[in-house]
Amino acid sequence: MKVSDLTWDPFIYPRANKSQKTITAYVEALGSGAQFPPIKVQRVFNYDDGDRSAIFTLVIDGIHRWFAFQEKGIKAIEVVEWQTTALDYKEHKTALLLESAVCNISHGDRLNTSDKKRTARVIAESDPESKWTESALAEKLGVRQQTVNGWISDIRARQKTNRNSTILRLSRLGWIQEKISDVMGVSQNRISEIIGNTIFGNFDNLIAQGHDMEYIARHFQMDLSLAWALRLTGKKDQEKFKALGWGLRTWDQWSFNECDQRFGEDWPGRIPAQLVAHTLFYYTKPGDLVLDPMAGGGVVPDVCLIFERKCQAFDLATQENRPEIEYHHWNPQKKKWPATKKPDLIFFDPPYFTKKKKAYKEKATRQTPSISSYKKKDYEQFFRAFFLLARENTKQTRMAFLNADWYDFESTPAPLEDPDKSITIFDFHRLLSKTGWRTIRRIETPLSSARMSGNQVQKMQNLQILGTTGRTLLIAKKV
Ligand SMILES: C[S@@+](CC[C@H](N)C(=O)[O-])C[C@H]1O[C@@H](n2cnc3c(N)ncnc32)[C@H](O)[C@@H]1O
């Protein structure tokens, strides 16, 4: 088959980034006359939204071989077809993804754990009826069932969430019945019945019988954060920390190794639920209203739910299963403030300049871009305008503002760092002070450096590159 007639579909081919190292090794092998086995392909239709009947041939196994052939300038490549008839792409998307993953597990540049996790999560998301059991996925992906459980339990719990649980969730976050009724398409009478009558049985009994919270959430068809919220209702904040297994930090260094997978979605730039819980503990009380302007995967609403704070959350990216995150594209020049009530706390976790720019861009549109696509000047301008707008629209509100120093640290040796190419916490402090906010606290909440491989670290050291793991929470008060 002609090399140029093949298509690479990054969704199906589960490797997040293709490996140039492998391609180079293959090119060298081809140069010394090596023979490679055929690559696996699948013909599909309904792939291109323009012409649905057009046939595309997707590579499902052998992407590195294919790239090596291209680099070497070889025009034809031997292929085998997975299924001999062309498939409807939209219908078979996940089956193709899984087949590709399975091929990659057994040979070549094996799939790494995060590729497998992504595959499992994509399949679980597209399979609300749980036709793919955890054990079947584990077998296909060559991992233990428990591992798959850990990867997808939040998705499964959400998929099983029934309408009553969602109504209860929104009500507990402070939504008025009229608004719940609009969003959920259920009459207000029915909503007050649901809120008034929902008795979810005795959680403690189930726990005494040895069931864990995942089981209980599934049993009552609710998401995990609501299950925890119901179980811990009326308890003191400190008791909640204890029940959740979170040590309460007494000093201003909040270092958490990992995000707690139980709360919030797997989202680019997701923050640890513990970080949010500490902010709520120190700067709010039960019943207070928290505004999260850029809520992402929803960890702030989840923690608010458990700690009995009300919450209004917005983002340009919304998700069907999280109606509590409302659509809003912040463009402070337009002066629109979508929150209906004045918050006691704004928990603001915006993109850290261009970090994860690609991931946020995928969720945004050209007309409503993520601020991570802005130039430095516009990014700063955005915050100046946002802080002013927030000041105008709030009462004695505190702002918890999370950000990290941004430098072009991946490629610039420390002696060559250019201050014009960085945005640091000092800049945010300056912007806050100029817009009527006084920073009253600086809390260090560092990111983990464990994600860097030994090789990457060695490279940085050789080049005198100083990495950044700092992340800072500023607490500001209106002047
Ligand atoms: C750092 S993430 C928030 C992560 C979240 N705290 C979590 O733990 O999942 C920043 C979010 O800002 C959103 N965002 C960026 N620019 C925006 C804009 N102009 N209006 C609304 N949302 C925006 C992105 O879609 C992204 O979800």
PDB file of C-alpha atoms in Angstrom, residues 249-434:
ATOM      1  CA  ARG A 249      -1.776  21.129  58.028  1.00  0.00           C
ATOM      2  CA  THR A 250      -1.235  23.613  60.811  1.00  0.00           C
ATOM      3  CA  TRP A 251       1.458  25.614  59.050  1.00  0.00           C
ATOM      4  CA  ASP A 252       1.573  27.417  55.735  1.00  0.00           C
ATOM      5  CA  GLN A 253       3.407  24.747  53.718  1.00  0.00           C
ATOM      6  CA  TRP A 254       0.799  22.568  52.060  1.00  0.00           C
ATOM      7  CA  SER A 255       2.556  19.858  50.209  1.00  0.00           C
ATOM      8  CA  PHE A 256       0.473  17.002  48.811  1.00  0.00           C
ATOM      9  CA  ASN A 257       2.058  14.211  46.840  1.00  0.00           C
ATOM     10  CA  GLU A 258      -0.875  13.398  44.624  1.00  0.00           C
ATOM     11  CA  CYS A 259      -4.346  14.563  43.650  1.00  0.00           C
ATOM     12  CA  ASP A 260      -6.943  12.607  45.568  1.00  0.00           C
ATOM     13  CA  GLN A 261      -8.496  10.618  42.705  1.00  0.00           C
ATOM     14  CA  ARG A 262     -11.837  10.442  44.481  1.00  0.00           C
ATOM     15  CA  PHE A 263     -12.702  14.069  43.800  1.00  0.00           C
ATOM     16  CA  GLY A 264     -12.780  16.154  40.634  1.00  0.00           C
ATOM     17  CA  GLU A 265     -12.273  14.771  37.154  1.00  0.00           C
ATOM     18  CA  ASP A 266      -9.051  13.711  35.556  1.00  0.00           C
ATOM     19  CA  TRP A 267      -8.487  17.200  34.104  1.00  0.00           C
ATOM     20  CA  PRO A 268      -5.449  19.014  32.743  1.00  0.00           C
ATOM     21  CA  GLY A 269      -4.105  20.998  35.673  1.00  0.00           C
ATOM     22  CA  ARG A 270      -6.291  19.262  38.240  1.00  0.00           C
ATOM     23  CA  ILE A 271      -5.400  20.321  41.784  1.00  0.00           C
ATOM     24  CA  PRO A 272      -5.444  18.209  44.948  1.00  0.00           C
ATOM     25  CA  ALA A 273      -8.774  18.220  46.758  1.00  0.00           C
ATOM     26  CA  GLN A 274      -6.811  18.570  50.003  1.00  0.00           C
ATOM     27  CA  LEU A 275      -5.523  21.973  48.862  1.00  0.00           C
ATOM     28  CA  VAL A 276      -9.082  23.204  48.361  1.00  0.00           C
ATOM     29  CA  ALA A 277     -10.192  21.683  51.684  1.00  0.00           C
ATOM     30  CA  HIS A 278      -7.435  23.525  53.576  1.00  0.00           C
ATOM     31  CA  THR A 279      -8.412  26.818  51.942  1.00  0.00           C
ATOM     32  CA  LEU A 280     -12.040  26.273  52.935  1.00  0.00           C
ATOM     33  CA  PHE A 281     -11.040  25.272  56.458  1.00  0.00           C
ATOM     34  CA  TYR A 282      -8.978  28.382  57.094  1.00  0.00           C
ATOM     35  CA  TYR A 283     -10.905  31.004  55.142  1.00  0.00           C
ATOM     36  CA  THR A 284     -14.590  30.032  55.144  1.00  0.00           C
ATOM     37  CA  LYS A 285     -17.238  28.506  57.360  1.00  0.00           C
ATOM     38  CA  PRO A 286     -20.069  26.057  56.596  1.00  0.00           C
ATOM     39  CA  GLY A 287     -22.817  27.722  54.589  1.00  0.00           C
ATOM     40  CA  ASP A 288     -20.452  30.276  52.967  1.00  0.00           C
ATOM     41  CA  LEU A 289     -20.570  30.738  49.217  1.00  0.00           C
ATOM     42  CA  VAL A 290     -17.487  29.945  47.146  1.00  0.00           C
ATOM     43  CA  LEU A 291     -17.058  31.123  43.562  1.00  0.00           C
ATOM     44  CA  ASP A 292     -14.805  29.120  41.256  1.00  0.00           C
ATOM     45  CA  PRO A 293     -14.445  31.129  38.020  1.00  0.00           C
ATOM     46  CA  MET A 294     -12.396  28.484  36.154  1.00  0.00           C
ATOM     47  CA  ALA A 295     -13.577  25.210  37.618  1.00  0.00           C
ATOM     48  CA  GLY A 296     -12.064  22.719  35.121  1.00  0.00           C
ATOM     49  CA  GLY A 297     -12.672  19.200  36.411  1.00  0.00           C
ATOM     50  CA  GLY A 298     -14.769  20.353  39.354  1.00  0.00           C
ATOM     51  CA  VAL A 299     -12.626  19.614  42.367  1.00  0.00           C
ATOM     52  CA  VAL A 300     -13.738  22.833  44.098  1.00  0.00           C
ATOM     53  CA  PRO A 301     -17.495  22.029  43.863  1.00  0.00           C
ATOM     54  CA  ASP A 302     -16.776  18.472  45.062  1.00  0.00           C
ATOM     55  CA  VAL A 303     -14.934  19.689  48.150  1.00  0.00           C
ATOM     56  CA  CYS A 304     -17.534  22.398  48.806  1.00  0.00           C
ATOM     57  CA  LEU A 305     -20.194  19.703  48.733  1.00  0.00           C
ATOM     58  CA  ILE A 306     -18.408  17.629  51.347  1.00  0.00           C
ATOM     59  CA  PHE A 307     -17.530  20.599  53.560  1.00  0.00           C
ATOM     60  CA  GLU A 308     -21.062  22.028  53.313  1.00  0.00           C
ATOM     61  CA  ARG A 309     -20.124  25.232  51.529  1.00  0.00           C
ATOM     62  CA  LYS A 310     -22.276  26.567  48.693  1.00  0.00           C
ATOM     63  CA  CYS A 311     -20.585  26.894  45.341  1.00  0.00           C
ATOM     64  CA  GLN A 312     -21.028  28.613  42.001  1.00  0.00           C
ATOM     65  CA  ALA A 313     -18.658  27.314  39.360  1.00  0.00           C
ATOM     66  CA  PHE A 314     -17.906  28.367  35.780  1.00  0.00           C
ATOM     67  CA  ASP A 315     -15.643  27.349  32.935  1.00  0.00           C
ATOM     68  CA  LEU A 316     -15.524  27.687  29.181  1.00  0.00           C
ATOM     69  CA  ALA A 317     -15.486  23.891  29.067  1.00  0.00           C
ATOM     70  CA  THR A 318     -18.566  22.223  30.471  1.00  0.00           C
ATOM     71  CA  GLN A 319     -19.382  18.553  30.967  1.00  0.00           C
ATOM     72  CA  GLU A 320     -22.718  16.858  30.728  1.00  0.00           C
ATOM     73  CA  ASN A 321     -22.265  15.014  34.000  1.00  0.00           C
ATOM     74  CA  ARG A 322     -21.354  18.166  35.925  1.00  0.00           C
ATOM     75  CA  PRO A 323     -24.239  20.577  35.570  1.00  0.00           C
ATOM     76  CA  GLU A 324     -22.923  22.551  38.541  1.00  0.00           C
ATOM     77  CA  ILE A 325     -20.179  23.937  36.267  1.00  0.00           C
ATOM     78  CA  GLU A 326     -21.919  26.562  34.171  1.00  0.00           C
ATOM     79  CA  TYR A 327     -20.657  27.854  30.879  1.00  0.00           C
ATOM     80  CA  HIS A 328     -18.979  31.207  30.974  1.00  0.00           C
ATOM     81  CA  HIS A 329     -16.178  32.602  28.903  1.00  0.00           C
ATOM     82  CA  TRP A 330     -14.410  35.268  30.919  1.00  0.00           C
ATOM     83  CA  ASN A 331     -13.569  38.325  28.948  1.00  0.00           C
ATOM     84  CA  PRO A 332     -13.365  41.024  31.597  1.00  0.00           C
ATOM     85  CA  GLN A 333     -13.229  43.771  28.977  1.00  0.00           C
ATOM     86  CA  LYS A 334     -16.919  42.966  28.464  1.00  0.00           C
ATOM     87  CA  LYS A 335     -17.488  43.518  32.195  1.00  0.00           C
ATOM     88  CA  LYS A 336     -19.877  40.584  32.481  1.00  0.00           C
ATOM     89  CA  TRP A 337     -20.029  38.987  35.926  1.00  0.00           C
ATOM     90  CA  PRO A 338     -22.120  35.804  35.736  1.00  0.00           C
ATOM     91  CA  ALA A 339     -22.361  34.960  39.449  1.00  0.00           C
ATOM     92  CA  THR A 340     -25.805  35.681  40.844  1.00  0.00           C
ATOM     93  CA  LYS A 341     -24.825  36.049  44.515  1.00  0.00           C
ATOM     94  CA  LYS A 342     -21.867  37.720  46.175  1.00  0.00           C
ATOM     95  CA  PRO A 343     -19.352  35.072  47.226  1.00  0.00           C
ATOM     96  CA  ASP A 344     -17.501  34.884  50.547  1.00  0.00           C
ATOM     97  CA  LEU A 345     -14.494  33.374  48.823  1.00  0.00           C
ATOM     98  CA  ILE A 346     -13.269  33.288  45.239  1.00  0.00           C
ATOM     99  CA  PHE A 347     -11.136  30.233  44.642  1.00  0.00           C
ATOM    100  CA  PHE A 348      -9.308  31.119  41.465  1.00  0.00           C
ATOM    101  CA  ASP A 349      -7.141  28.511  39.723  1.00  0.00           C
ATOM    102  CA  PRO A 350      -6.498  29.865  36.216  1.00  0.00           C
ATOM    103  CA  PRO A 351      -4.074  28.334  33.673  1.00  0.00           C
ATOM    104  CA  TYR A 352      -0.459  29.033  34.650  1.00  0.00           C
ATOM    105  CA  PHE A 353       0.310  31.135  31.594  1.00  0.00           C
ATOM    106  CA  THR A 354       1.029  28.790  28.654  1.00  0.00           C
ATOM    107  CA  LYS A 355       1.389  25.626  30.732  1.00  0.00           C
ATOM    108  CA  LYS A 356      -0.980  22.951  29.325  1.00  0.00           C
ATOM    109  CA  LYS A 357      -1.893  25.399  26.567  1.00  0.00           C
ATOM    110  CA  LYS A 358      -2.533  22.584  24.091  1.00  0.00           C
ATOM    111  CA  ALA A 359      -4.940  20.736  26.384  1.00  0.00           C
ATOM    112  CA  TYR A 360      -6.973  23.867  27.177  1.00  0.00           C
ATOM    113  CA  LYS A 361      -7.040  24.885  23.527  1.00  0.00           C
ATOM    114  CA  GLU A 362      -8.801  21.624  22.709  1.00  0.00           C
ATOM    115  CA  LYS A 363     -11.591  22.602  25.076  1.00  0.00           C
ATOM    116  CA  ALA A 364     -11.890  26.183  23.844  1.00  0.00           C
ATOM    117  CA  THR A 365     -12.924  27.706  20.517  1.00  0.00           C
ATOM    118  CA  ARG A 366     -11.368  30.393  18.387  1.00  0.00           C
ATOM    119  CA  GLN A 367     -14.017  32.904  19.469  1.00  0.00           C
ATOM    120  CA  THR A 368     -13.777  31.937  23.138  1.00  0.00           C
ATOM    121  CA  PRO A 369     -10.099  31.151  23.709  1.00  0.00           C
ATOM    122  CA  SER A 370      -8.505  29.965  26.902  1.00  0.00           C
ATOM    123  CA  ILE A 371      -6.306  32.620  28.487  1.00  0.00           C
ATOM    124  CA  SER A 372      -3.417  30.158  28.123  1.00  0.00           C
ATOM    125  CA  SER A 373      -3.364  31.076  24.424  1.00  0.00           C
ATOM    126  CA  TYR A 374      -2.746  34.760  25.199  1.00  0.00           C
ATOM    127  CA  LYS A 375       0.482  36.653  24.724  1.00  0.00           C
ATOM    128  CA  LYS A 376       2.151  37.695  27.966  1.00  0.00           C
ATOM    129  CA  LYS A 377       0.856  41.269  27.773  1.00  0.00           C
ATOM    130  CA  ASP A 378      -2.734  40.149  27.159  1.00  0.00           C
ATOM    131  CA  TYR A 379      -2.493  37.512  29.883  1.00  0.00           C
ATOM    132  CA  GLU A 380      -1.473  40.154  32.407  1.00  0.00           C
ATOM    133  CA  GLN A 381      -4.116  42.513  31.071  1.00  0.00           C
ATOM    134  CA  PHE A 382      -6.717  39.797  31.606  1.00  0.00           C
ATOM    135  CA  PHE A 383      -5.889  39.552  35.300  1.00  0.00           C
ATOM    136  CA  ARG A 384      -5.816  43.267  35.825  1.00  0.00           C
ATOM    137  CA  ALA A 385      -9.326  43.501  34.355  1.00  0.00           C
ATOM    138  CA  PHE A 386     -10.554  40.367  36.153  1.00  0.00           C
ATOM    139  CA  PHE A 387      -9.346  41.554  39.566  1.00  0.00           C
ATOM    140  CA  LEU A 388     -11.035  44.939  39.032  1.00  0.00           C
ATOM    141  CA  LEU A 389     -14.257  43.283  37.957  1.00  0.00           C
ATOM    142  CA  ALA A 390     -14.129  40.897  40.936  1.00  0.00           C
ATOM    143  CA  ARG A 391     -13.619  43.851  43.240  1.00  0.00           C
ATOM    144  CA  GLU A 392     -16.658  45.661  41.839  1.00  0.00           C
ATOM    145  CA  ASN A 393     -18.895  42.619  42.167  1.00  0.00           C
ATOM    146  CA  THR A 394     -18.077  41.374  45.646  1.00  0.00           C
ATOM    147  CA  LYS A 395     -18.551  42.327  49.289  1.00  0.00           C
ATOM    148  CA  GLN A 396     -16.037  41.423  52.027  1.00  0.00           C
ATOM    149  CA  THR A 397     -14.776  38.672  49.795  1.00  0.00           C
ATOM    150  CA  ARG A 398     -11.454  36.929  50.085  1.00  0.00           C
ATOM    151  CA  MET A 399      -9.665  35.695  47.025  1.00  0.00           C
ATOM    152  CA  ALA A 400      -7.594  32.513  47.082  1.00  0.00           C
ATOM    153  CA  PHE A 401      -5.453  32.801  43.988  1.00  0.00           C
ATOM    154  CA  LEU A 402      -3.372  29.838  42.879  1.00  0.00           C
ATOM    155  CA  ASN A 403      -0.535  30.103  40.429  1.00  0.00           C
ATOM    156  CA  ALA A 404       3.024  29.038  39.734  1.00  0.00           C
ATOM    157  CA  ASP A 405       6.095  30.914  38.623  1.00  0.00           C
ATOM    158  CA  TRP A 406       6.360  30.502  34.908  1.00  0.00           C
ATOM    159  CA  TYR A 407       9.702  30.516  33.125  1.00  0.00           C
ATOM    160  CA  ASP A 408      10.751  28.981  29.899  1.00  0.00           C
ATOM    161  CA  PHE A 409      12.459  26.472  32.150  1.00  0.00           C
ATOM    162  CA  GLU A 410      12.468  23.486  29.849  1.00  0.00           C
ATOM    163  CA  SER A 411      15.025  24.937  27.517  1.00  0.00           C
ATOM    164  CA  THR A 412      16.750  27.901  29.076  1.00  0.00           C
ATOM    165  CA  PRO A 413      19.905  27.580  31.173  1.00  0.00           C
ATOM    166  CA  ALA A 414      19.563  29.601  34.381  1.00  0.00           C
ATOM    167  CA  PRO A 415      22.189  32.247  33.517  1.00  0.00           C
ATOM    168  CA  LEU A 416      20.296  33.061  30.300  1.00  0.00           C
ATOM    169  CA  GLU A 417      16.831  33.384  31.846  1.00  0.00           C
ATOM    170  CA  ASP A 418      15.128  36.469  30.521  1.00  0.00           C
ATOM    171  CA  PRO A 419      12.870  38.221  33.034  1.00  0.00           C
ATOM    172  CA  ASP A 420      10.706  39.477  30.178  1.00  0.00           C
ATOM    173  CA  LYS A 421       9.857  35.874  29.414  1.00  0.00           C
ATOM    174  CA  SER A 422       8.656  34.992  32.868  1.00  0.00           C
ATOM    175  CA  ILE A 423       5.539  35.579  34.904  1.00  0.00           C
ATOM    176  CA  THR A 424       5.917  35.026  38.594  1.00  0.00           C
ATOM    177  CA  ILE A 425       3.915  35.250  41.761  1.00  0.00           C
ATOM    178  CA  PHE A 426       5.439  38.709  42.280  1.00  0.00           C
ATOM    179  CA  ASP A 427       3.674  39.858  39.102  1.00  0.00           C
ATOM    180  CA  PHE A 428       0.343  38.573  40.402  1.00  0.00           C
ATOM    181  CA  HIS A 429       0.958  40.230  43.747  1.00  0.00           C
ATOM    182  CA  ARG A 430       1.652  43.500  41.904  1.00  0.00           C
ATOM    183  CA  LEU A 431      -1.515  43.155  39.805  1.00  0.00           C
ATOM    184  CA  LEU A 432      -3.615  42.412  42.885  1.00  0.00           C
ATOM    185  CA  SER A 433      -2.222  45.431  44.758  1.00  0.00           C
ATOM    186  CA  LYS A 434      -2.912  47.723  41.816  1.00  0.00           C
TER     187      LYS A 434
END
